[in-house]
PDB file of C-alpha atoms in Angstrom:
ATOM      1  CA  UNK W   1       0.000   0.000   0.000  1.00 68.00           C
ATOM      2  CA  UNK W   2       1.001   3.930  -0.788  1.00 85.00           C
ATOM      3  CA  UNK W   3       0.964   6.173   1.795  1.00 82.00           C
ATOM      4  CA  UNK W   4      -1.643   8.055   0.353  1.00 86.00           C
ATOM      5  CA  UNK W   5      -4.063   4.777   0.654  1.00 90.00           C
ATOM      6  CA  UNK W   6      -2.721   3.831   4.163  1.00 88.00           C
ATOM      7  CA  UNK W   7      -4.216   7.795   4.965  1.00 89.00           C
ATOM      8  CA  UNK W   8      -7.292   6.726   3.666  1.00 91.00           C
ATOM      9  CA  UNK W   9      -8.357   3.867   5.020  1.00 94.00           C
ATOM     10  CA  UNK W  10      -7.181   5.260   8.141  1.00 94.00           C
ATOM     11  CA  UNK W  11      -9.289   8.159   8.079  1.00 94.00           C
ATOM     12  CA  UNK W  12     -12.193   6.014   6.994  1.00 97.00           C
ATOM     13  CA  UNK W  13     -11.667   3.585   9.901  1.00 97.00           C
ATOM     14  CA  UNK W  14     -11.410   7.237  12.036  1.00 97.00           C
ATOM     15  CA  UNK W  15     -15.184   8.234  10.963  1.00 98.00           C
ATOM     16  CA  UNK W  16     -16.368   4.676  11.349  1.00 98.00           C
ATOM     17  CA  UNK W  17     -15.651   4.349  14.831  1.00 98.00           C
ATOM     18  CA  UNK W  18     -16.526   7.726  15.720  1.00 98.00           C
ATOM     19  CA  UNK W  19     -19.863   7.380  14.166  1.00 98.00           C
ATOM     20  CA  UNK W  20     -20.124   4.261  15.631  1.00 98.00           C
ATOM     21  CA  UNK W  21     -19.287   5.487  18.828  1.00 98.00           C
ATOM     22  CA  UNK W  22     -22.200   8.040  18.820  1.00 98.00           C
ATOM     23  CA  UNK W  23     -24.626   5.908  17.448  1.00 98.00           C
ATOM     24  CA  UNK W  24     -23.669   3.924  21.009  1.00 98.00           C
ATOM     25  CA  UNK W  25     -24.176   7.376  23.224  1.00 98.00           C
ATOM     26  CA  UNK W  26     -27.991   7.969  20.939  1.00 98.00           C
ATOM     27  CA  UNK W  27     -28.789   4.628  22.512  1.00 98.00           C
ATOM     28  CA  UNK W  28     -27.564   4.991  25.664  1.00 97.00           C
ATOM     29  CA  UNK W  29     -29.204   8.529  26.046  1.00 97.00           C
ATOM     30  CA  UNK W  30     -32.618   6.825  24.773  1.00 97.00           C
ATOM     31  CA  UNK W  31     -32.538   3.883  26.748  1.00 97.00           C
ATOM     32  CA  UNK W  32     -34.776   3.849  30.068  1.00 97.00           C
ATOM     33  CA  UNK W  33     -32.661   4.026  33.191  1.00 95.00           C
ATOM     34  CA  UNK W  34     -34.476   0.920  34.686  1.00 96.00           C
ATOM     35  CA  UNK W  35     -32.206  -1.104  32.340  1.00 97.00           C
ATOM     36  CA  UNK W  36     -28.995  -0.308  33.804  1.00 97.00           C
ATOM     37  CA  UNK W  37     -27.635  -3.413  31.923  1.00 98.00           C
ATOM     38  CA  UNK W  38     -27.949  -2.075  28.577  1.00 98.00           C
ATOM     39  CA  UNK W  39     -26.812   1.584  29.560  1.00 98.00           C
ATOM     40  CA  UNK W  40     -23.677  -0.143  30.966  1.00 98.00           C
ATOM     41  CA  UNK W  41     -23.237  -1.793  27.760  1.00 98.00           C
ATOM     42  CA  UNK W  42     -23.992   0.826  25.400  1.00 98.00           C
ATOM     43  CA  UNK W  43     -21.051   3.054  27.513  1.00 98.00           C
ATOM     44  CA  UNK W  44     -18.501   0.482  27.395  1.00 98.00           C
ATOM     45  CA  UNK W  45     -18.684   0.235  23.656  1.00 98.00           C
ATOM     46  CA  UNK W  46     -18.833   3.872  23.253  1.00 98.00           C
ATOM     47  CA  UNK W  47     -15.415   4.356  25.483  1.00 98.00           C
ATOM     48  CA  UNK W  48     -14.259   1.088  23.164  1.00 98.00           C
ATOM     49  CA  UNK W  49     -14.837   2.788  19.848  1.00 98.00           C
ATOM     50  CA  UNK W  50     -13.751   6.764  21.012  1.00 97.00           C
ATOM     51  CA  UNK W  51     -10.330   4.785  22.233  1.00 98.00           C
ATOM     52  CA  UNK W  52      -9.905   3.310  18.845  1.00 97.00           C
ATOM     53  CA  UNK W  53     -10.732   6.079  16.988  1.00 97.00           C
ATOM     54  CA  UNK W  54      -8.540   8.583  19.177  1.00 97.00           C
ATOM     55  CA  UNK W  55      -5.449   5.596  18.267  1.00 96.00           C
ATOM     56  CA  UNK W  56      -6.352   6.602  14.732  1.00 96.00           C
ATOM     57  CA  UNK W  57      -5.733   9.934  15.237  1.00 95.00           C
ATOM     58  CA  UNK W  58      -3.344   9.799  16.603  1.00 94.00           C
ATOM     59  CA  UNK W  59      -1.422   7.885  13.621  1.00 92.00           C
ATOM     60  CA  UNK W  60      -3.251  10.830  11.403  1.00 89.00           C
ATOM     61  CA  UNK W  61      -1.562  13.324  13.015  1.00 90.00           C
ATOM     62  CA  UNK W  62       2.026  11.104  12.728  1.00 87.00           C
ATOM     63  CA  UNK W  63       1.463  11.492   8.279  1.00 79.00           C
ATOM     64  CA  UNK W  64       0.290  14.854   8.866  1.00 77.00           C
ATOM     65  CA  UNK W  65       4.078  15.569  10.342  1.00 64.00           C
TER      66      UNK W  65
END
């Protein structure tokens, strides 16, 4: 792979797991707090997938340099 497509599918995995990561806080948010189970989960993936994506950003910023 070039550099220039290593920079794009590393962006593109960027946006994924942000968007993924606030499609997980929308369903938190709507979820009833008498299922605590569910709001747990929906907040661990969310910290999973802003972790990943703030990995990716951090290699962004390493081409950007």
């Amino acid at each position: 792979m070039e550099n220039f497509e290593i920079k794009t599918y590393i962006k593109a995995r960027h946006k994924k797991y942000v968007d993924m990561c606030q499609e997980a806080l929308d369903s938190y948010k709507i979820t009833p707090d008498d299922e605590m189970v569910m709001k747990n989960f929906y907040q661990k993936k969310a910290t999973e997938y802003v972790t990943k994506a703030e990995a990716l950003w951090d290699i962004i910023e390493q081409f950007q340099n």
